[in-house]
Each structure stands twice: as structure tokens, then as C-alpha cells.
Short mmCIF file of N, CA and C in Angstrom, two decimals:
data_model
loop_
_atom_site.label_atom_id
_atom_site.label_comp_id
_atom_site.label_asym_id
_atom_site.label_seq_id
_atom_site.Cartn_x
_atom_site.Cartn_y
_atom_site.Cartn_z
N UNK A 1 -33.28 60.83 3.78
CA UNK A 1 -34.62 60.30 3.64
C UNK A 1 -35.44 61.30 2.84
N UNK A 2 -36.31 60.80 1.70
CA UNK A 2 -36.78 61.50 1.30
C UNK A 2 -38.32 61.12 1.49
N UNK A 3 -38.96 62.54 1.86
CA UNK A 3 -40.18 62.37 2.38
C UNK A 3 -41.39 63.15 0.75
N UNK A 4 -42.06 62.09 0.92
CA UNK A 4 -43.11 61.94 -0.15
C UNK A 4 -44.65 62.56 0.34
N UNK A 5 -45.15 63.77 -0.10
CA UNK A 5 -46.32 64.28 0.36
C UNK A 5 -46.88 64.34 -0.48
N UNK A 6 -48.25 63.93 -1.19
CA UNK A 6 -48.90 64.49 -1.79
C UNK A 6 -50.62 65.07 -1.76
N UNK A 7 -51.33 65.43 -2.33
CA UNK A 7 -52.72 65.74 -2.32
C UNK A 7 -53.33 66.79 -3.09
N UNK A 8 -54.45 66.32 -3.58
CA UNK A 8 -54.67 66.97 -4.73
C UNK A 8 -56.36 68.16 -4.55
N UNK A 9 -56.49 68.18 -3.53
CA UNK A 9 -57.63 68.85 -3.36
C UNK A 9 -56.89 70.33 -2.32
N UNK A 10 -55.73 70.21 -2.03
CA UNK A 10 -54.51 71.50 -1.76
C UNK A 10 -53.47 71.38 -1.70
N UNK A 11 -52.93 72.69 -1.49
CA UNK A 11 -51.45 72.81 -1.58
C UNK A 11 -50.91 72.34 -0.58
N UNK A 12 -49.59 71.50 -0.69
CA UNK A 12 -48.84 71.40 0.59
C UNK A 12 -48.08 72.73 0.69
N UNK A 13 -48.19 73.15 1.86
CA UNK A 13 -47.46 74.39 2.47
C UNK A 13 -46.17 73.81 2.63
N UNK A 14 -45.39 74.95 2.88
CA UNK A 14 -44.25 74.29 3.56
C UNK A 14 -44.29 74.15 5.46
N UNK A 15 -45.43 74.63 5.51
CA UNK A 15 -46.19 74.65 7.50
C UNK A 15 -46.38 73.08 7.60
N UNK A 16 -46.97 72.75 6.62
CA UNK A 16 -47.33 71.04 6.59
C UNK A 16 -46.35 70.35 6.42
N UNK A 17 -45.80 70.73 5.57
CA UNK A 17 -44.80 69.34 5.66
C UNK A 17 -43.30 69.93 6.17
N UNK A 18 -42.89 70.88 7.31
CA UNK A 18 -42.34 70.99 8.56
C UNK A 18 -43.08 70.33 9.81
N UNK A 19 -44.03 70.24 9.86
CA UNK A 19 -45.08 69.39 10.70
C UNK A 19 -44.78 67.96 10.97
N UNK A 20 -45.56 67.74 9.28
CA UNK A 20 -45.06 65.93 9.43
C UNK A 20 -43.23 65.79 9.65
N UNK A 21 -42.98 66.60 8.85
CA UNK A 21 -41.14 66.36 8.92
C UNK A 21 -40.90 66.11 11.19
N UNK A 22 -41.51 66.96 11.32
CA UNK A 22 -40.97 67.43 13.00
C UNK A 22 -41.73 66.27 13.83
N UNK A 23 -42.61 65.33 13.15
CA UNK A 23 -43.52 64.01 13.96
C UNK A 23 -42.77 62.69 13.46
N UNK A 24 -42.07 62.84 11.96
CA UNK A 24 -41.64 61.73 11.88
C UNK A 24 -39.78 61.94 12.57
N UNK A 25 -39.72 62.92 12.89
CA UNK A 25 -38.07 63.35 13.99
C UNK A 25 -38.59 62.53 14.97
N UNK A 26 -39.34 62.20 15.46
CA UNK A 26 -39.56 61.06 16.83
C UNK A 26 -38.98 60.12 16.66
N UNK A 27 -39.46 59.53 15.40
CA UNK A 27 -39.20 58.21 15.21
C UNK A 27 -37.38 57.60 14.87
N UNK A 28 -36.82 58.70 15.61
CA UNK A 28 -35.27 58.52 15.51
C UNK A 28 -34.68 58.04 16.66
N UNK A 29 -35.54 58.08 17.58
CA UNK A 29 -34.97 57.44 19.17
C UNK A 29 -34.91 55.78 18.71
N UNK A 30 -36.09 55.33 17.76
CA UNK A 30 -35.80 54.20 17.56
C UNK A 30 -34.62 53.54 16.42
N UNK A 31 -34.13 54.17 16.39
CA UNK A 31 -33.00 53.69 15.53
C UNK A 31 -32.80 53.30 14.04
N UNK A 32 -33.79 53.07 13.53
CA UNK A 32 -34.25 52.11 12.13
C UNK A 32 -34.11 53.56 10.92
N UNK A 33 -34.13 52.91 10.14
CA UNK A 33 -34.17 53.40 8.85
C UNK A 33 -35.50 53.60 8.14
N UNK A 34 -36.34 55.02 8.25
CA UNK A 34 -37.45 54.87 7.17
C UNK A 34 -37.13 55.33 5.61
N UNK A 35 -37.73 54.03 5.42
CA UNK A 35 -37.69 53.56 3.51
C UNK A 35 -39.05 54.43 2.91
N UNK A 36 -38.57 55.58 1.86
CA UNK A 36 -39.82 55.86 1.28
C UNK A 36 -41.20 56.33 2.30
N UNK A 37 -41.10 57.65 2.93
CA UNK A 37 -42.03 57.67 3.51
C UNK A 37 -42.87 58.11 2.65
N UNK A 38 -44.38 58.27 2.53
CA UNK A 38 -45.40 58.73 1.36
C UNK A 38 -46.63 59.13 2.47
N UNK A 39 -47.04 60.35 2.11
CA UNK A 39 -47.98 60.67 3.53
C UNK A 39 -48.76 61.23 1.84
N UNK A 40 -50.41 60.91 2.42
CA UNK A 40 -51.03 61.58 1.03
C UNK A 40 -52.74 62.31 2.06
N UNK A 41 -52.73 63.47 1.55
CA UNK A 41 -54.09 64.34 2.37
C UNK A 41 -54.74 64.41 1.53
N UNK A 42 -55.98 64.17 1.89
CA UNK A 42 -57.24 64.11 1.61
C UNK A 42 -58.31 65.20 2.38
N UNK A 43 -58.77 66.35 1.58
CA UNK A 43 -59.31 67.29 2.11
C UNK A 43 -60.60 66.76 1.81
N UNK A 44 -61.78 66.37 3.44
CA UNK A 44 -63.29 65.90 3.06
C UNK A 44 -63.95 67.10 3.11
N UNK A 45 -65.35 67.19 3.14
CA UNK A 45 -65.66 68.54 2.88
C UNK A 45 -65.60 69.20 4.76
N UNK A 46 -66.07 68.34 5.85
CA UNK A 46 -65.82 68.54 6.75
C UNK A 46 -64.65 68.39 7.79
N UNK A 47 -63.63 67.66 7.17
CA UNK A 47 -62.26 67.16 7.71
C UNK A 47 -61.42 66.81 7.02
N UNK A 48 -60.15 66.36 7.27
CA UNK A 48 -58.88 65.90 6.55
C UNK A 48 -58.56 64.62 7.13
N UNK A 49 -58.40 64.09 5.98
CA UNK A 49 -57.61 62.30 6.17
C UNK A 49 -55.94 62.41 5.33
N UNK A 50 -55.51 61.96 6.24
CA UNK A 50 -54.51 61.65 6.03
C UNK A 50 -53.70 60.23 6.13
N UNK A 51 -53.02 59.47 4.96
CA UNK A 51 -52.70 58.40 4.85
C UNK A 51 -51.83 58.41 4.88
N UNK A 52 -50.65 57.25 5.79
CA UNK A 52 -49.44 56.94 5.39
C UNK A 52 -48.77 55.99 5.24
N UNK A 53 -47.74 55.90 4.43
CA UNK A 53 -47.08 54.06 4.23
C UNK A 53 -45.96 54.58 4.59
N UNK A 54 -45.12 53.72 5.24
CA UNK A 54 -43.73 53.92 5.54
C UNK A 54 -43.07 52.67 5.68
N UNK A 55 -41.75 52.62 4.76
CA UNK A 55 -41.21 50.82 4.74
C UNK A 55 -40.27 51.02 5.96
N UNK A 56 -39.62 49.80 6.71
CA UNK A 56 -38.60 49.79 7.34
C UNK A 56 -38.05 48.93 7.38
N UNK A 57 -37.06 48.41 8.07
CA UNK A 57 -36.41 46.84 8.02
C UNK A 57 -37.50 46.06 8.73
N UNK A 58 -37.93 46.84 9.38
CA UNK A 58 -38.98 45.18 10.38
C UNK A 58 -39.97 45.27 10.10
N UNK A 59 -40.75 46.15 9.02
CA UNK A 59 -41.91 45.85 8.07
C UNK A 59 -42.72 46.97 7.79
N UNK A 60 -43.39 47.44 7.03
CA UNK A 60 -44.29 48.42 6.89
C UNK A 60 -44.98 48.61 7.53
N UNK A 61 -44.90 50.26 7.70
CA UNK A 61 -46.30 50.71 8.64
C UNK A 61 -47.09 51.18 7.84
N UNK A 62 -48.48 51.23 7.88
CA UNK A 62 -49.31 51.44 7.13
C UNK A 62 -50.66 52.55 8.85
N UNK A 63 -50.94 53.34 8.18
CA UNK A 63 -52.10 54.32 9.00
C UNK A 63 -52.68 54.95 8.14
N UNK A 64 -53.97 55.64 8.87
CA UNK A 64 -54.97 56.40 8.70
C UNK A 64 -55.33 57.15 9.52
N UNK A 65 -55.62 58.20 9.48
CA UNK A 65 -56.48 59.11 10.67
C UNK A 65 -57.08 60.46 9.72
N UNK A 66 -58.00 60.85 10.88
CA UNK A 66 -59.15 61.32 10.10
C UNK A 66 -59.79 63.04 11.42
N UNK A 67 -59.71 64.25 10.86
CA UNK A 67 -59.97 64.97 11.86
C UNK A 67 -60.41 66.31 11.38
N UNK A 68 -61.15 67.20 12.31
CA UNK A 68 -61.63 68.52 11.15
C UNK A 68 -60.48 69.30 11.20
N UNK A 69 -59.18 68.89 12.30
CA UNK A 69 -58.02 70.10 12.29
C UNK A 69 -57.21 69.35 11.31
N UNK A 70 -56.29 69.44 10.35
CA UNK A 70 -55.21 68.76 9.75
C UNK A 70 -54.23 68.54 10.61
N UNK A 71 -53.87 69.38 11.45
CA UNK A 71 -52.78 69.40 12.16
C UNK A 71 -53.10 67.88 13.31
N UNK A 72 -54.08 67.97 13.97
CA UNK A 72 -54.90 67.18 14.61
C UNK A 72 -54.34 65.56 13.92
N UNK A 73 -55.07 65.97 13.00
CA UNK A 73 -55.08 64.88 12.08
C UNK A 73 -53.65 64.15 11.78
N UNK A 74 -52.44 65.31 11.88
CA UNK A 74 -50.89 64.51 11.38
C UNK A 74 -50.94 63.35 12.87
N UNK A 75 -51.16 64.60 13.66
CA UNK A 75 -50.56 63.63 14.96
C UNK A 75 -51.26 62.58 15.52
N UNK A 76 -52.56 62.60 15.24
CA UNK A 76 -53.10 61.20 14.79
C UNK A 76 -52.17 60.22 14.48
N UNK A 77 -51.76 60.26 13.32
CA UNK A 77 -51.45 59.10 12.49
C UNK A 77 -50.18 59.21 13.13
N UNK A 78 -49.61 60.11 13.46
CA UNK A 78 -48.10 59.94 14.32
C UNK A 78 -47.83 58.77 15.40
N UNK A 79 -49.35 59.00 16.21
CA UNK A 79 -49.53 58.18 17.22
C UNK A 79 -49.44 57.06 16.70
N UNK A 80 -50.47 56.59 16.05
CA UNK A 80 -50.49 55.21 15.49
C UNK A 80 -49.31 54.70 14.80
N UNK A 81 -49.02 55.68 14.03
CA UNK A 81 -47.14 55.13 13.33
C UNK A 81 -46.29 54.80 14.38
N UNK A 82 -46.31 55.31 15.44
CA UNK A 82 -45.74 55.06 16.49
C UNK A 82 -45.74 53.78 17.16
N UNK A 83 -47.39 53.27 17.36
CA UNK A 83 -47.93 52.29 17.94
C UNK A 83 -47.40 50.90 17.64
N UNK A 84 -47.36 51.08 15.75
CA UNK A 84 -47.17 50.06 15.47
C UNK A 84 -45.56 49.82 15.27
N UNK A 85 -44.82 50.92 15.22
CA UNK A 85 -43.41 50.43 15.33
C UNK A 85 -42.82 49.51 16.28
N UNK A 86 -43.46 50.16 17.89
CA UNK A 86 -43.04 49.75 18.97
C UNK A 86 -43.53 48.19 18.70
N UNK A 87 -44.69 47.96 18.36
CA UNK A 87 -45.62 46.69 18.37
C UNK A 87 -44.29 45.48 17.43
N UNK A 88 -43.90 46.30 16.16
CA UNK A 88 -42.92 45.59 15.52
C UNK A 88 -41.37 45.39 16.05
N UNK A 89 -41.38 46.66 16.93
CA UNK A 89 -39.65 46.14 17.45
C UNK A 89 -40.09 45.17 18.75
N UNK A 90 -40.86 44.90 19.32
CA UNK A 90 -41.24 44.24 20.13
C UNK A 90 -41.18 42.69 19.61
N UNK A 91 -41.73 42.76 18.83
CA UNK A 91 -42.38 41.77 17.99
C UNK A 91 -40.67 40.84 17.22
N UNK A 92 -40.03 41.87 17.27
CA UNK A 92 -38.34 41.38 16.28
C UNK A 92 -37.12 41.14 17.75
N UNK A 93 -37.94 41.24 19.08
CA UNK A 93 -36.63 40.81 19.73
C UNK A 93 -37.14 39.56 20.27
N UNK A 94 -38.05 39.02 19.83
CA UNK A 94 -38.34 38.19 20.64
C UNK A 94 -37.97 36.94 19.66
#
């Protein structure tokens, strides 16, 4: 899997994207295949947004989250990437 980071107002460290790498390792209990992950940061002047698209077989996840820590901020959107997987494998056994 190749993981897609970008942002143009800083550098991705390699601290950051061991981070996201170690939030999207969760998402392996569920079994699926992520297609093209693309996570893109947005430094505001008071916080960081962070966006992500991620394809899979049972449909794209799409998030946002928004926080003055970045780190804060991945696991944000972790949660919610999360939310909506479960919402979609739920959603595909029925």
C-alpha cells in the first residue's frame, strides 16, 4: 500500500507520517484492502486540518478533522475513518 501525504504550508517529517502509518495499522483487523490512501495537512494559522480519502472495496471513506495539536488532529480523523468503515461493513452484510 502506498500511502500518499501531502501539504504545502510544511514538511512532512518522517514523525508524521510514522503516525498516520501506525493509525491506519488499525484498520487491518478489518480485513479489506486500502486503495490509494491520500491524507493532505493543512497548517491554519491557529490549528491543523487534516483531510483524507481512502478507496476500498465497500466504498470510499472520505474525513476531516481539525485541531491546534496535529497529532490530535491525525487521530481525529482516525476515529472517524474508523466510524465509517464499521458503518460500511455493517452496511455490506446485510
Amino acid at each position: 500500500m502506498s500511502l500518499n501525504i501531502s501539504s504545502k504550508q510544511m514538511d512532512i517529517t518522517p514523525a508524521i507520517r510514522t503516525h498516520i502509518e501506525e493509525r491506519l495499522a488499525k484498520f487491518d483487523k478489518f480485513q479489506l484492502q486500502l486503495i490509494n490512501p491520500h491524507f493532505i495537512i493543512i497548517k491554519q494559522p491557529n490549528s491543523y486540518e487534516v483531510d483524507a480519502t481512502i478507496g476500498s472495496p465497500l466504498g470510499d471513506l472520505v474525513a476531516k478533522a481539525e485541531n491546534e495539536d496535529l497529532y490530535n488532529a491525525i487521530n481525529d480523523l482516525a476515529k472517524k475513518l474508523e466510524a465509517q468503515l464499521i458503518k460500511l461493513k455493517e452496511k455490506k452484510e446485510y
